[in-house]
Short mmCIF file of C-alpha atoms and ligand atoms in Angstrom, two decimals:
data_model
loop_
_atom_site.label_atom_id
_atom_site.label_comp_id
_atom_site.label_asym_id
_atom_site.label_seq_id
_atom_site.Cartn_x
_atom_site.Cartn_y
_atom_site.Cartn_z
CA MET A 1 -15.62 21.05 17.41
CA GLN A 2 -12.89 21.62 14.85
CA GLU A 3 -10.21 18.93 14.46
CA LYS A 4 -6.77 20.21 15.40
CA GLY A 5 -4.32 21.04 12.60
CA ARG A 6 -1.21 18.84 12.56
CA LEU A 7 2.37 19.83 12.05
CA ILE A 8 3.90 17.20 9.76
CA VAL A 9 7.63 17.11 9.21
CA ILE A 10 8.99 15.28 6.21
CA SER A 11 12.71 14.64 5.87
CA GLY A 12 15.01 12.45 3.86
CA PRO A 13 17.90 12.83 1.48
CA SER A 14 17.65 15.36 -1.29
CA GLY A 15 16.57 13.17 -4.24
CA ALA A 16 14.41 10.84 -2.15
CA GLY A 17 11.36 12.38 -3.83
CA LYS A 18 9.85 13.83 -0.66
CA SER A 19 7.99 16.70 -2.25
CA THR A 20 6.62 14.52 -5.09
CA VAL A 21 5.25 12.06 -2.54
CA VAL A 22 3.62 14.72 -0.40
CA PHE A 23 2.22 16.68 -3.39
CA LYS A 24 0.61 13.50 -4.71
CA ALA A 25 -0.90 12.76 -1.33
CA ILE A 26 -2.34 16.20 -0.59
CA ARG A 27 -3.02 17.82 -3.97
CA ASP A 28 -6.81 17.48 -3.65
CA ARG A 29 -6.98 18.45 -0.02
CA GLN A 30 -7.89 21.92 1.16
CA ASP A 31 -6.85 21.27 4.75
CA PHE A 32 -3.10 21.02 4.01
CA CYS A 33 -0.49 23.61 3.22
CA PHE A 34 3.26 23.63 2.75
CA SER A 35 5.45 25.98 4.70
CA THR A 36 7.83 27.88 2.41
CA SER A 37 11.31 28.01 3.92
CA VAL A 38 13.93 30.70 3.65
CA THR A 39 17.34 29.72 2.29
CA THR A 40 20.64 31.38 1.50
CA ARG A 41 21.28 28.98 -1.40
CA ALA A 42 20.96 30.28 -4.96
CA PRO A 43 17.79 29.38 -6.87
CA ARG A 44 18.09 26.40 -9.22
CA PRO A 45 16.88 26.87 -12.79
CA GLY A 46 13.09 27.06 -12.74
CA GLU A 47 12.81 27.86 -9.04
CA VAL A 48 10.75 30.93 -8.19
CA ASP A 49 11.25 33.19 -5.17
CA GLY A 50 8.34 32.70 -2.77
CA ARG A 51 7.35 29.35 -4.31
CA GLU A 52 10.11 26.77 -3.67
CA TYR A 53 11.83 29.06 -1.16
CA PHE A 54 12.21 32.64 -0.12
CA PHE A 55 15.76 33.23 -1.36
CA ILE A 56 17.51 35.58 1.05
CA ASP A 57 21.08 36.70 1.69
CA ARG A 58 23.18 35.67 4.67
CA GLU A 59 22.66 39.01 6.40
CA ARG A 60 18.87 38.73 6.40
CA TYR A 61 19.10 35.06 7.42
CA ASP A 62 21.31 35.86 10.42
CA GLN A 63 18.90 38.61 11.38
CA MET A 64 15.92 36.21 11.26
CA VAL A 65 17.81 33.76 13.48
CA LEU A 66 18.72 36.47 15.99
CA GLN A 67 15.19 37.86 16.12
CA ASP A 68 13.73 34.37 16.66
CA GLU A 69 11.68 34.61 13.46
CA LEU A 70 12.48 30.98 12.57
CA LEU A 71 10.73 28.01 14.18
CA GLU A 72 13.85 25.96 13.36
CA HIS A 73 16.93 26.48 11.25
CA ALA A 74 19.98 24.55 10.10
CA GLU A 75 23.04 24.61 7.88
CA TYR A 76 22.95 22.11 5.03
CA VAL A 77 25.82 21.73 2.53
CA SER A 78 27.11 25.26 3.29
CA ASN A 79 23.77 27.04 3.12
CA GLY A 80 21.33 28.22 5.76
CA TYR A 81 17.71 27.01 5.72
CA GLY A 82 14.87 27.90 8.08
CA THR A 83 11.10 27.79 8.65
CA PRO A 84 9.39 31.15 9.20
CA ARG A 85 7.59 30.81 12.51
CA PHE A 86 4.67 33.18 11.88
CA PHE A 87 3.13 31.31 8.93
CA VAL A 88 3.22 27.93 10.68
CA GLU A 89 1.68 29.19 13.90
CA GLN A 90 -1.02 31.09 12.03
CA LYS A 91 -2.07 28.10 9.87
CA LEU A 92 -2.07 25.64 12.76
CA SER A 93 -4.27 28.00 14.74
CA GLU A 94 -6.68 28.03 11.76
CA GLY A 95 -6.90 24.22 11.94
CA MET A 96 -4.77 23.61 8.82
CA ASN A 97 -2.27 20.76 8.58
CA VAL A 98 1.13 22.24 7.86
CA VAL A 99 3.88 20.26 6.11
CA LEU A 100 7.55 21.12 6.66
CA ASP A 101 10.06 19.64 4.22
CA ILE A 102 13.19 20.03 6.33
CA GLU A 103 16.41 18.21 7.11
CA ILE A 104 17.17 16.29 10.25
CA GLN A 105 18.70 18.96 12.52
CA GLY A 106 15.62 21.09 11.98
CA ALA A 107 13.34 18.09 12.59
CA ARG A 108 15.08 17.53 15.93
CA GLN A 109 14.39 21.14 16.92
CA VAL A 110 10.72 20.71 15.97
CA ARG A 111 10.50 17.49 18.01
CA GLU A 112 11.74 19.40 21.05
CA LYS A 113 9.59 22.49 20.57
CA MET A 114 6.43 20.72 19.40
CA PRO A 115 6.42 17.11 20.62
CA GLU A 116 3.01 16.52 19.07
CA ALA A 117 4.41 17.01 15.53
CA VAL A 118 4.40 13.95 13.26
CA LEU A 119 7.85 13.15 11.88
CA VAL A 120 8.17 11.17 8.65
CA PHE A 121 11.47 10.09 7.06
CA VAL A 122 11.48 9.26 3.33
CA ILE A 123 14.29 7.27 1.70
CA PRO A 124 14.98 5.99 -1.80
CA PRO A 125 15.23 2.19 -2.25
CA SER A 126 19.07 2.35 -2.20
CA MET A 127 22.07 4.72 -2.20
CA GLU A 128 22.78 3.71 -5.79
CA GLU A 129 19.29 4.76 -6.79
CA LEU A 130 19.78 8.04 -4.92
CA ARG A 131 22.99 8.74 -6.86
CA ARG A 132 21.21 7.94 -10.14
CA ARG A 133 18.39 10.34 -9.30
CA LEU A 134 20.76 13.17 -8.33
CA VAL A 135 22.87 12.72 -11.47
CA GLY A 136 19.70 12.51 -13.60
CA ARG A 137 18.37 15.75 -12.10
CA GLY A 138 21.43 17.48 -13.54
CA THR A 139 21.26 20.43 -11.15
CA ASP A 140 24.26 19.72 -8.91
CA SER A 141 28.00 19.50 -9.62
CA PRO A 142 29.69 16.11 -9.00
CA GLU A 143 31.18 17.56 -5.78
CA ALA A 144 27.77 18.73 -4.60
CA ILE A 145 26.32 15.27 -5.36
CA GLU A 146 29.07 13.60 -3.31
CA GLY A 147 28.32 16.11 -0.52
CA ARG A 148 24.62 15.22 -0.62
CA LEU A 149 25.34 11.45 -0.59
CA LEU A 150 27.67 11.85 2.36
CA ARG A 151 25.08 13.91 4.18
CA ALA A 152 22.42 11.29 3.41
CA ARG A 153 24.52 8.60 5.11
CA GLU A 154 25.01 10.84 8.15
CA GLU A 155 21.26 11.49 8.29
CA TYR A 156 20.40 7.78 8.15
CA ALA A 157 22.63 7.19 11.15
CA GLU A 158 20.69 9.76 13.19
CA ALA A 159 17.14 9.26 11.95
CA ASP A 160 15.98 6.97 14.73
CA PHE A 161 13.78 9.61 16.37
CA TYR A 162 11.29 9.81 13.48
CA ASP A 163 7.80 8.36 13.90
CA TYR A 164 7.47 6.83 10.43
CA LEU A 165 9.73 5.62 7.61
CA ILE A 166 8.58 5.54 3.98
CA VAL A 167 10.62 3.87 1.20
CA ASN A 168 9.95 5.75 -2.03
CA ASP A 169 10.35 3.07 -4.67
CA ASP A 170 7.03 3.75 -6.36
CA ALA A 171 5.76 7.33 -5.83
CA ASP A 172 2.06 6.38 -5.84
CA GLU A 173 2.59 3.74 -3.22
CA ALA A 174 4.71 6.11 -1.11
CA ALA A 175 1.97 8.76 -1.40
CA ALA A 176 -0.58 6.18 -0.22
CA ASP A 177 1.69 5.44 2.75
CA PHE A 178 1.84 9.14 3.59
CA SER A 179 -1.97 9.43 3.39
CA ALA A 180 -2.33 6.41 5.65
CA ILE A 181 -0.09 8.02 8.26
CA VAL A 182 -2.03 11.27 8.20
CA ARG A 183 -5.33 9.44 8.39
CA ALA A 184 -4.24 7.39 11.38
CA GLU A 185 -2.88 10.46 13.14
CA HIS A 186 -6.26 12.15 12.82
CA LEU A 187 -7.92 9.17 14.48
CA ARG A 188 -5.86 9.36 17.65
CA ALA A 189 -8.21 8.79 20.55
CA GLN A 190 -6.60 11.44 22.75
CA ASP A 191 -7.52 14.09 20.19
CA ARG A 192 -11.09 12.80 19.76
CA LEU A 193 -12.25 12.42 23.32
CA TYR A 194 -14.91 15.06 22.64
CA LEU A 195 -16.69 12.44 20.49
CA LEU A 196 -17.16 10.29 23.59
CA LYS A 197 -19.03 12.98 25.50
P1 5GP B 201 17.54 21.65 -1.33
O1 5GP B 201 18.74 22.55 -1.38
O2 5GP B 201 17.76 20.37 -2.07
O3 5GP B 201 16.27 22.36 -1.75
O4 5GP B 201 17.32 21.27 0.19
C1 5GP B 201 18.34 20.73 0.93
C2 5GP B 201 17.82 20.23 2.25
O5 5GP B 201 17.36 21.30 3.05
C3 5GP B 201 16.64 19.27 2.10
O6 5GP B 201 16.91 18.14 2.91
C4 5GP B 201 15.48 20.05 2.63
O7 5GP B 201 14.54 19.18 3.26
C5 5GP B 201 16.16 20.93 3.66
N1 5GP B 201 15.38 22.12 3.99
C6 5GP B 201 14.60 22.88 3.20
N2 5GP B 201 14.04 23.86 3.89
C7 5GP B 201 14.45 23.74 5.17
C8 5GP B 201 14.18 24.45 6.39
O8 5GP B 201 13.42 25.42 6.44
N3 5GP B 201 14.78 24.00 7.50
C9 5GP B 201 15.62 22.93 7.51
N4 5GP B 201 16.14 22.56 8.69
N5 5GP B 201 15.89 22.24 6.41
C10 5GP B 201 15.31 22.63 5.24
#
């Protein structure tokens, strides 16, 4: 019997290094894929449509929301973000593990719609370190950085419904933590009862 695919949600402040951690953990695995979100925000330098995001306008975004094409969606620092439902459902049904890199409002929606999803929150070692990383990235204006720091504090205050918390001080160690979580989740007895028959 095929092991079930898992929906894994990863959240945390922009600049926490979420995607680096997950990429490190799953780069050699064929049984994982990332969901590519839609967003109304403009591409950053180097971002490619269909790779980091599908970059869409507000009109198309509103249409996707209305037609229930998004598994979850949220506003984040004045832009809309959402997870196309079709891709996720298709991959899960094929037995793939699907990773969603989404913010906390979206994670809450996933928790309600799919209680079996695994929710992981990733934080940097401190707010000071987060500020340093955002400034170092050089992609956001000072106002946008303040907006992201403010939003990070708000998210921390609400993040108590996640299953796991990873502190990304060292990316290799954080990736090992992520792998450990996934490994343990796949060993859940309730999902492996067929082995006892
Ligand atoms: P950024 O603009 O830095 O790429 O992303 C900003 C925030 O939006 C991040 O916290 C990221 O996890 C979140 N995000 C990206 N895609 C989605 C999505 O499809 N849904 C939700 N709810 N949040 C998303």
